[in-house]
PDB file of C-alpha atoms in Angstrom:
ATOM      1  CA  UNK A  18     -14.885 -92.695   6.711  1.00 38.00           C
ATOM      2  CA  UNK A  19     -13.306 -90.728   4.044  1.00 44.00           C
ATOM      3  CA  UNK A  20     -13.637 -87.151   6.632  1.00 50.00           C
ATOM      4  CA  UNK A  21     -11.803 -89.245   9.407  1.00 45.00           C
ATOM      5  CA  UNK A  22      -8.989 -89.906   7.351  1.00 50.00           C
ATOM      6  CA  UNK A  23      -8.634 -86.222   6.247  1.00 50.00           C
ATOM      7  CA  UNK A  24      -8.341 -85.617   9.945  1.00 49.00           C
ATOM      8  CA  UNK A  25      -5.838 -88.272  10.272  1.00 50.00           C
ATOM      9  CA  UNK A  26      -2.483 -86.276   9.222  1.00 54.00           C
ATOM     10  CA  UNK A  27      -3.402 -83.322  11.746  1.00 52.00           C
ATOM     11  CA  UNK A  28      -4.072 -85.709  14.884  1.00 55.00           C
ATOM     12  CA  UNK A  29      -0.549 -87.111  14.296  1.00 55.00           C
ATOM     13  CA  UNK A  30       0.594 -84.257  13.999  1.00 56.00           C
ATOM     14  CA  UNK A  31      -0.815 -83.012  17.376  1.00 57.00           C
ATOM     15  CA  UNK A  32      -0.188 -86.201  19.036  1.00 58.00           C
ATOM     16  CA  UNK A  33       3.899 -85.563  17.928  1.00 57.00           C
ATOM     17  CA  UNK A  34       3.551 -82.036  19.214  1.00 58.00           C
ATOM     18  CA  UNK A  35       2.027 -83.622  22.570  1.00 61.00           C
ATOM     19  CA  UNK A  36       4.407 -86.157  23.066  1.00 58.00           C
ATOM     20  CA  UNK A  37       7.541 -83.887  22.582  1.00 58.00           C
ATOM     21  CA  UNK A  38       5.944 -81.199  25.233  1.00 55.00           C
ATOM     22  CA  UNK A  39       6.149 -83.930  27.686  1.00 54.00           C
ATOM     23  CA  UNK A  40       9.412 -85.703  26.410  1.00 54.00           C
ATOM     24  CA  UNK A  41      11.297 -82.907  25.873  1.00 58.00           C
ATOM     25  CA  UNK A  42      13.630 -82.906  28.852  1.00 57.00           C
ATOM     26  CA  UNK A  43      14.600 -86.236  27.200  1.00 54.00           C
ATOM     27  CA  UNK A  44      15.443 -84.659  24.076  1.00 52.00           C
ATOM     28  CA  UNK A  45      17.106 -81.289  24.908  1.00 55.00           C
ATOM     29  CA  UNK A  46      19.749 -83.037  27.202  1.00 56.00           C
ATOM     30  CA  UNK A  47      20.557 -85.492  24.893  1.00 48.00           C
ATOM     31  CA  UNK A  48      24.317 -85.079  24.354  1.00 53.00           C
ATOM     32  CA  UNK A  49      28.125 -86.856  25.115  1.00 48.00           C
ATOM     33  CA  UNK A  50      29.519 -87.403  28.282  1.00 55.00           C
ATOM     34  CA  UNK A  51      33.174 -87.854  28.266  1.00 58.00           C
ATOM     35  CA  UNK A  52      33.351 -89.190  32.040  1.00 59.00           C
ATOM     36  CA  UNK A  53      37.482 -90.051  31.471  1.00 64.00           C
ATOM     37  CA  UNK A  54      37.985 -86.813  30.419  1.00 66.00           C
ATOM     38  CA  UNK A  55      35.986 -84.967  33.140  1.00 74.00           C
ATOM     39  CA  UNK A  56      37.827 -86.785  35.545  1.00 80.00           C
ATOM     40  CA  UNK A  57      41.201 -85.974  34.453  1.00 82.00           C
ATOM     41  CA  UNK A  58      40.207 -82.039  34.425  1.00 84.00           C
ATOM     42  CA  UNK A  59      38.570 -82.738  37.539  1.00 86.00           C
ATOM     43  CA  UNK A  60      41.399 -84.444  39.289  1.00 88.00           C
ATOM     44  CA  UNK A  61      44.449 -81.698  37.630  1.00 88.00           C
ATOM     45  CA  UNK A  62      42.018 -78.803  38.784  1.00 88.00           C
ATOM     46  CA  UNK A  63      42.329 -79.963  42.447  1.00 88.00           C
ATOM     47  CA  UNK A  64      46.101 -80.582  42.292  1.00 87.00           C
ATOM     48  CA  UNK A  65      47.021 -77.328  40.510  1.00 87.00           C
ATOM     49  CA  UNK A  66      44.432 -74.836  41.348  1.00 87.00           C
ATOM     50  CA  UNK A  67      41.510 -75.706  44.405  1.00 87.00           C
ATOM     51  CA  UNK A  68      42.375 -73.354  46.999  1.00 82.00           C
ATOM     52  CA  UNK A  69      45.081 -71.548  45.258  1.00 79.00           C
ATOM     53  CA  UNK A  70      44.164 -68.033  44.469  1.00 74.00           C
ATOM     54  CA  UNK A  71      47.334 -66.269  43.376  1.00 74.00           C
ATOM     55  CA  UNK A  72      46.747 -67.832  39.570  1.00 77.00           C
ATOM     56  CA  UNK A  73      45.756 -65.791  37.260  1.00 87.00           C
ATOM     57  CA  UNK A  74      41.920 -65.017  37.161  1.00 88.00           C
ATOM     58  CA  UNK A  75      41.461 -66.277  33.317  1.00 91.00           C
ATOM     59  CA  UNK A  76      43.582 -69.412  33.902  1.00 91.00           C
ATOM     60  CA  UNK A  77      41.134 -70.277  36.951  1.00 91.00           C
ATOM     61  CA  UNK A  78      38.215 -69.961  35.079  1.00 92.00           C
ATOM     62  CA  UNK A  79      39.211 -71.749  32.044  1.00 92.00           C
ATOM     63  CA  UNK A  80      40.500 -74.602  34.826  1.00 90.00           C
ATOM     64  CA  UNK A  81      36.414 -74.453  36.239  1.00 91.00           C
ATOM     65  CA  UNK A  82      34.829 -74.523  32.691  1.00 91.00           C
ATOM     66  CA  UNK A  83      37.339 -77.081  31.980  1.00 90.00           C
ATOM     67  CA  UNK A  84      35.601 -79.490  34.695  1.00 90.00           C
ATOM     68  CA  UNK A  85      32.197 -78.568  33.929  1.00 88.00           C
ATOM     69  CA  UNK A  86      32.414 -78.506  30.359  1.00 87.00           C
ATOM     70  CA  UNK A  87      30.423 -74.778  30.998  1.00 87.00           C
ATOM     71  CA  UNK A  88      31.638 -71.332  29.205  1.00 89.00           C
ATOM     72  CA  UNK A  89      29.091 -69.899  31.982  1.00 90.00           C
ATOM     73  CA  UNK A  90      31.184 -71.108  35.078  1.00 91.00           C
ATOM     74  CA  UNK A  91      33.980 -69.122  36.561  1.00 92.00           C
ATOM     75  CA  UNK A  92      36.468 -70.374  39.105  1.00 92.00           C
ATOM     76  CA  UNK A  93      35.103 -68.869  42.085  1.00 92.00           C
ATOM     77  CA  UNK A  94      31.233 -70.133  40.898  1.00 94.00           C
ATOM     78  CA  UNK A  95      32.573 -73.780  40.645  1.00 94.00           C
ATOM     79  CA  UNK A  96      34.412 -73.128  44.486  1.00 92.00           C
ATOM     80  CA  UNK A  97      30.960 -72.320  45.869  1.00 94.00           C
ATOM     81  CA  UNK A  98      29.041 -75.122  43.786  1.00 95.00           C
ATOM     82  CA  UNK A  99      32.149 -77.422  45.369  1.00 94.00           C
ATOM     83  CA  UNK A 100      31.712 -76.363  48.849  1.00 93.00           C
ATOM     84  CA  UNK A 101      28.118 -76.722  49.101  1.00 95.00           C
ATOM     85  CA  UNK A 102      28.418 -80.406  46.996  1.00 94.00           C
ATOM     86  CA  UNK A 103      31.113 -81.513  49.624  1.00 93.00           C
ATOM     87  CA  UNK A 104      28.730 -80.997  52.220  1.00 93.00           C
ATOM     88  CA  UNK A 105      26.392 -83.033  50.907  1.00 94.00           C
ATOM     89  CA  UNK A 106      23.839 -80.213  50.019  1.00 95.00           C
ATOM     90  CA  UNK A 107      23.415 -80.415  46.362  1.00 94.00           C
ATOM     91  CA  UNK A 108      24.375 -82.650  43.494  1.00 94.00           C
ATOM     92  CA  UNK A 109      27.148 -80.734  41.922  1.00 93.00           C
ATOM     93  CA  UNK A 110      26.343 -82.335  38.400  1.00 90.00           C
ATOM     94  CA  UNK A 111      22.581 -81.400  38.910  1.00 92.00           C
ATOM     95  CA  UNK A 112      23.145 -77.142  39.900  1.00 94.00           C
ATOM     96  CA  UNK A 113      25.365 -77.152  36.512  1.00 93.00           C
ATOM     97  CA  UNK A 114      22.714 -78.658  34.568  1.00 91.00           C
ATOM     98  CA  UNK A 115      20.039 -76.594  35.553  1.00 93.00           C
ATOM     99  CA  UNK A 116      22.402 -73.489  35.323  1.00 95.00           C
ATOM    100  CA  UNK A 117      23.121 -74.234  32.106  1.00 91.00           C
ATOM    101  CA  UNK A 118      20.287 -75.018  30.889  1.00 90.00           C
ATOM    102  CA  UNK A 119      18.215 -71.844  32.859  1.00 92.00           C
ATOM    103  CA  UNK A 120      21.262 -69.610  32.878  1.00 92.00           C
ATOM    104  CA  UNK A 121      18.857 -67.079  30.472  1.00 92.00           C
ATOM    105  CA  UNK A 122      16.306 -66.408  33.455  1.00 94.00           C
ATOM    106  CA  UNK A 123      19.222 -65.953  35.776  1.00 95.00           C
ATOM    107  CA  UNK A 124      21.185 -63.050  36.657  1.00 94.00           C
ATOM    108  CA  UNK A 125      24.850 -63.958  38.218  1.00 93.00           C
ATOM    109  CA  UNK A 126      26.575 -61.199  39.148  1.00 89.00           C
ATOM    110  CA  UNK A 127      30.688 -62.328  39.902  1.00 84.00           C
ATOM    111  CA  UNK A 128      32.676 -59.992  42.080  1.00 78.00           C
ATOM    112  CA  UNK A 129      36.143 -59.570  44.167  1.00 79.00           C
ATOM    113  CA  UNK A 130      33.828 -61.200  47.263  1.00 82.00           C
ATOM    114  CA  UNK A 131      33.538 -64.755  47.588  1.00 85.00           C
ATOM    115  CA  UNK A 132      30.046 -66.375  45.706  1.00 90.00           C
ATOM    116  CA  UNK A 133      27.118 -66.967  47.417  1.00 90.00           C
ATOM    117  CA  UNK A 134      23.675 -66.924  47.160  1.00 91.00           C
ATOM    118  CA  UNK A 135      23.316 -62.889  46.450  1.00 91.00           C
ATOM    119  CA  UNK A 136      24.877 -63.597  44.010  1.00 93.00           C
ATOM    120  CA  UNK A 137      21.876 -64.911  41.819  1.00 95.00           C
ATOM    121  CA  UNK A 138      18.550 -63.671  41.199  1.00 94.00           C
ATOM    122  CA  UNK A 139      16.162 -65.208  39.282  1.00 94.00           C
ATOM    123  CA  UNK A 140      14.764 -62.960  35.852  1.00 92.00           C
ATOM    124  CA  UNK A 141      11.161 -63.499  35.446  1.00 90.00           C
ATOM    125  CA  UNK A 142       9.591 -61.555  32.140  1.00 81.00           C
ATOM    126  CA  UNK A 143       7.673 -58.311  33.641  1.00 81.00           C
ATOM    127  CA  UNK A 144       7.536 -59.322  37.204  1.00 78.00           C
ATOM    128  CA  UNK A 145       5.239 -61.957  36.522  1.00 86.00           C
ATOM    129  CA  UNK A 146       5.494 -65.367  39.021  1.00 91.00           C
ATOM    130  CA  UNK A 147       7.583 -68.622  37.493  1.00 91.00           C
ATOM    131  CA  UNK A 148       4.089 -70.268  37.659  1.00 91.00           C
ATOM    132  CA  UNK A 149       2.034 -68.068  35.460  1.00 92.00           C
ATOM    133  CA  UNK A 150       4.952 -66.940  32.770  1.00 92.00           C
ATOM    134  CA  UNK A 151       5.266 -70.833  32.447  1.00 90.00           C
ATOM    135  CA  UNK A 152       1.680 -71.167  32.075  1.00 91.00           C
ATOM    136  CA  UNK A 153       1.764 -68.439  29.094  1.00 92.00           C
ATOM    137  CA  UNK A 154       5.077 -70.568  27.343  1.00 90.00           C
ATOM    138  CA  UNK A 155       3.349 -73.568  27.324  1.00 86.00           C
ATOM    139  CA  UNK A 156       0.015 -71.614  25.919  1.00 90.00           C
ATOM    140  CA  UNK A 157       2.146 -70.087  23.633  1.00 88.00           C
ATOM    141  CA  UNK A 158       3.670 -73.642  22.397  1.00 84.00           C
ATOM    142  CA  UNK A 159       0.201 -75.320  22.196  1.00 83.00           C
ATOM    143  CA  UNK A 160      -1.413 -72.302  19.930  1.00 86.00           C
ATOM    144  CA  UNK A 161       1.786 -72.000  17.337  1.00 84.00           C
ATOM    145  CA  UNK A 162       1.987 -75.713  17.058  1.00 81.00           C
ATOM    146  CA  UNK A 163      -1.739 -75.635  16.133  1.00 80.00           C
ATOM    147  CA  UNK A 164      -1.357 -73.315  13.532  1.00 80.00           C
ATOM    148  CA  UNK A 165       1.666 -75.246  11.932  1.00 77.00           C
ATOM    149  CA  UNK A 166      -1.064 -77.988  11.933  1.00 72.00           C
ATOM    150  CA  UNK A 167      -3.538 -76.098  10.186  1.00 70.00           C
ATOM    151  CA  UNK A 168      -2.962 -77.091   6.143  1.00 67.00           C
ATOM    152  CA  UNK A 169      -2.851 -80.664   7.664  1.00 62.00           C
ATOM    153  CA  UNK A 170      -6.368 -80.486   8.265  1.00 58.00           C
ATOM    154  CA  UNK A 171      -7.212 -79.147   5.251  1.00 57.00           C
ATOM    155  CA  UNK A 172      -4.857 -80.881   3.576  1.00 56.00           C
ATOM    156  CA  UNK A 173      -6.663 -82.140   0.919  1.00 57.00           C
ATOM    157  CA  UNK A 174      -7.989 -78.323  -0.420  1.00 57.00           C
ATOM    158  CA  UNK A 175      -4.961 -77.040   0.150  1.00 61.00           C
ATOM    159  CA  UNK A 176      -2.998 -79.359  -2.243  1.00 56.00           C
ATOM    160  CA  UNK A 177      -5.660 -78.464  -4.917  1.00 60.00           C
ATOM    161  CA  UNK A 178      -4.866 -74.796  -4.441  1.00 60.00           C
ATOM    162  CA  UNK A 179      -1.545 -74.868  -4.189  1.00 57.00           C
ATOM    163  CA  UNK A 180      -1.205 -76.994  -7.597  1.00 57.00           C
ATOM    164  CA  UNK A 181      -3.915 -74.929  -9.610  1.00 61.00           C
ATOM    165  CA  UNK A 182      -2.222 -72.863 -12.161  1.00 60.00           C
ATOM    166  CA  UNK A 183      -4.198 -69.856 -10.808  1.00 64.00           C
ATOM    167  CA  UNK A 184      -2.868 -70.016  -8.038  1.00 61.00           C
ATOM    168  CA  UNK A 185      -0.305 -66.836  -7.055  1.00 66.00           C
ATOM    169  CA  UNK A 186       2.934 -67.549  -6.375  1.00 64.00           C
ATOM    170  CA  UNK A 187       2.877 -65.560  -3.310  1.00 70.00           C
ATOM    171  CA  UNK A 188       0.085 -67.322  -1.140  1.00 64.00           C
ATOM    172  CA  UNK A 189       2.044 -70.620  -1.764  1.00 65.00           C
ATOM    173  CA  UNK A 190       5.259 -68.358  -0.129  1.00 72.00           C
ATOM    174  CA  UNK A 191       3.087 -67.088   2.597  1.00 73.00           C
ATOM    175  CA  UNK A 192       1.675 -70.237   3.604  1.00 70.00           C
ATOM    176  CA  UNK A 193       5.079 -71.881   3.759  1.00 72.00           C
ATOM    177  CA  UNK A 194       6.330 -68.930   5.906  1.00 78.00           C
ATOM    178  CA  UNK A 195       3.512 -69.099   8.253  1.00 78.00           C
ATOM    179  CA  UNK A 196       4.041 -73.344   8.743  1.00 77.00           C
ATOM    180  CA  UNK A 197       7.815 -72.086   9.533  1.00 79.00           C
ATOM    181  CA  UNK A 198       6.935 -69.436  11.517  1.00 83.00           C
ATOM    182  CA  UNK A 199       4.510 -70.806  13.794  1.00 82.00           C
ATOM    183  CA  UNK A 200       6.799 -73.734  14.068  1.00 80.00           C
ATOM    184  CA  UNK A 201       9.652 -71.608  15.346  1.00 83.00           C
ATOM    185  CA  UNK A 202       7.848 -70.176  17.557  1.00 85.00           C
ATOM    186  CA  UNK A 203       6.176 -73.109  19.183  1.00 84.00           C
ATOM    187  CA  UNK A 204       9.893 -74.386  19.586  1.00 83.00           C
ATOM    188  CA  UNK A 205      11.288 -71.182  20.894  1.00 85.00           C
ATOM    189  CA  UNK A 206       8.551 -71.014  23.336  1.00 87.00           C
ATOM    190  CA  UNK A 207       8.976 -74.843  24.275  1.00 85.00           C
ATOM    191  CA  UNK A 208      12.646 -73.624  25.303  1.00 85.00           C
ATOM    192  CA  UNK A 209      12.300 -71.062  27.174  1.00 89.00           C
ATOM    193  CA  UNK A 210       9.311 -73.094  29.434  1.00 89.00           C
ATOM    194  CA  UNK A 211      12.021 -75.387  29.654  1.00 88.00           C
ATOM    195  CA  UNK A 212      14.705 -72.604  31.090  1.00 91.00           C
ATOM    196  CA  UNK A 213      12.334 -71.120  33.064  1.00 93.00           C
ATOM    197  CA  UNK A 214      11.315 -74.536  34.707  1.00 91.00           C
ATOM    198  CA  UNK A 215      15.116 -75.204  35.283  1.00 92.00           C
ATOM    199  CA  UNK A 216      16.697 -71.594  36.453  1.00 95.00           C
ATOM    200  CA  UNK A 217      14.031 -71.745  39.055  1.00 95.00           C
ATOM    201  CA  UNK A 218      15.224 -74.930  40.356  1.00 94.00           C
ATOM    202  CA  UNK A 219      18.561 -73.839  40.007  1.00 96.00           C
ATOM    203  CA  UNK A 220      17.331 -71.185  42.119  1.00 96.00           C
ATOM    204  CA  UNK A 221      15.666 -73.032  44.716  1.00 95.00           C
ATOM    205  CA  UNK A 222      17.981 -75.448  45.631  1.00 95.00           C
ATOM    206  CA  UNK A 223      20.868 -73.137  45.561  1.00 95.00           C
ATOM    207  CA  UNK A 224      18.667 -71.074  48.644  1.00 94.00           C
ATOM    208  CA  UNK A 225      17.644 -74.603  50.205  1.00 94.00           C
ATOM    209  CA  UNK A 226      21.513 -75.009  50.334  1.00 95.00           C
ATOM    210  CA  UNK A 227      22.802 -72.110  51.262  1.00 91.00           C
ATOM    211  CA  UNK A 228      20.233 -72.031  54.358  1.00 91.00           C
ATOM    212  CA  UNK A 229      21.616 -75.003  55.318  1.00 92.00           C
ATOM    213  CA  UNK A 230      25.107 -73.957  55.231  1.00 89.00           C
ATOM    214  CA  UNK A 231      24.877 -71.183  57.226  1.00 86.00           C
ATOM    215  CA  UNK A 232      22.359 -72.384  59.987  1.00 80.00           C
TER     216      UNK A 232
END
């Protein structure tokens, strides 16, 4: 009985690591929505500057990223996002989320020419497919998280080492520094599984769309 409960801190801890891999769209779009305020940037943008193209180019951009509440967007972006949304072939609020979320592992490429879908390509690490560099985030997220877990499972020699006087000062340091480390990592690599995942959908529906438009 006393060996389960030395296992007891580490399987929470895995169980916490577990349970934010699969919550974790949940917490990384946590945030405000000001819906009154969106509207009334929403509403002045199509009164003073939808369709009107003799403004200044930095006014109409801070006008788009006004609406979307997105440093990322430009005004000609937003125009294409609008189009297609008016249509009926994407949710507008959906392509910004996953844009800004996944903008990292996409390449947008703004120019004198109207926006459209050559205008993105998605950025995969070294070629690979989405598919299989996801694969290697998520491996990557499992492993560090492990290690963070590590002096939880041997928790209780650990805390005898780290409080006997012989101890040097410098493997309490490095032991701290790998915990943080590993962490770090784990959440770094959690991220970027998460962009990936999202600037792929991005991606996809944007095509999906576009097809549709111009069939």
């Amino acid at each position: 009985m006393e060996n389960f409960k030395d296992w007891i801190p580490l399987l929470a801890g895995i169980a916490a690591f577990i349970g934010i891999f699969y919550k974790r769209e949940e917490v990384l779009s946590l945030r405000h929505k000001d819906f009154s305020a969106r509207l009334d940037a929403t509403v002045r943008f199509f009164n003073e500057f939808y369709g009107k193209q003799n403004e200044k180019k930095l006014v109409l951009d801070r006008a788009a990223q006004d609406v979307v509440k997105l440093d990322l967007m430009d005004f000609k972006f937003l125009c294409y996002l609008i189009k297609l949304d008016e249509k009926f072939l994407i949710k507008l609020e959906d392509l910004v989320h996953h844009y800004s979320v996944g903008h990292e592992f996409i390449d947008y490429s703004p120019s004198k020419n109207d926006v459209d879908i050559n205008s993105f390509i998605l950025k995969v690490p070294k070629n690979r497919t989405v598919k299989k560099q996801n694969i290697i985030y998520n491996a990557q997220y499992f492993l560090f998280a492990f290690i963070a877990c590590i002096p939880f499972l041997i928790s209780p020699w650990i805390s005898q080492i780290l409080f006997e006087k012989k101890t040097p000062l410098i493997f309490t340091i490095a032991l701290i520094i790998m915990m943080l480390a590993s962490l770090m990592t784990a959440v770094v690599a959690l991220l970027q599984s998460s962009s990936l995942a999202h600037a792929n959908k991005f991606i996809e529906k944007i095509k999906k769309a576009d097809r549709e438009l111009n069939s």
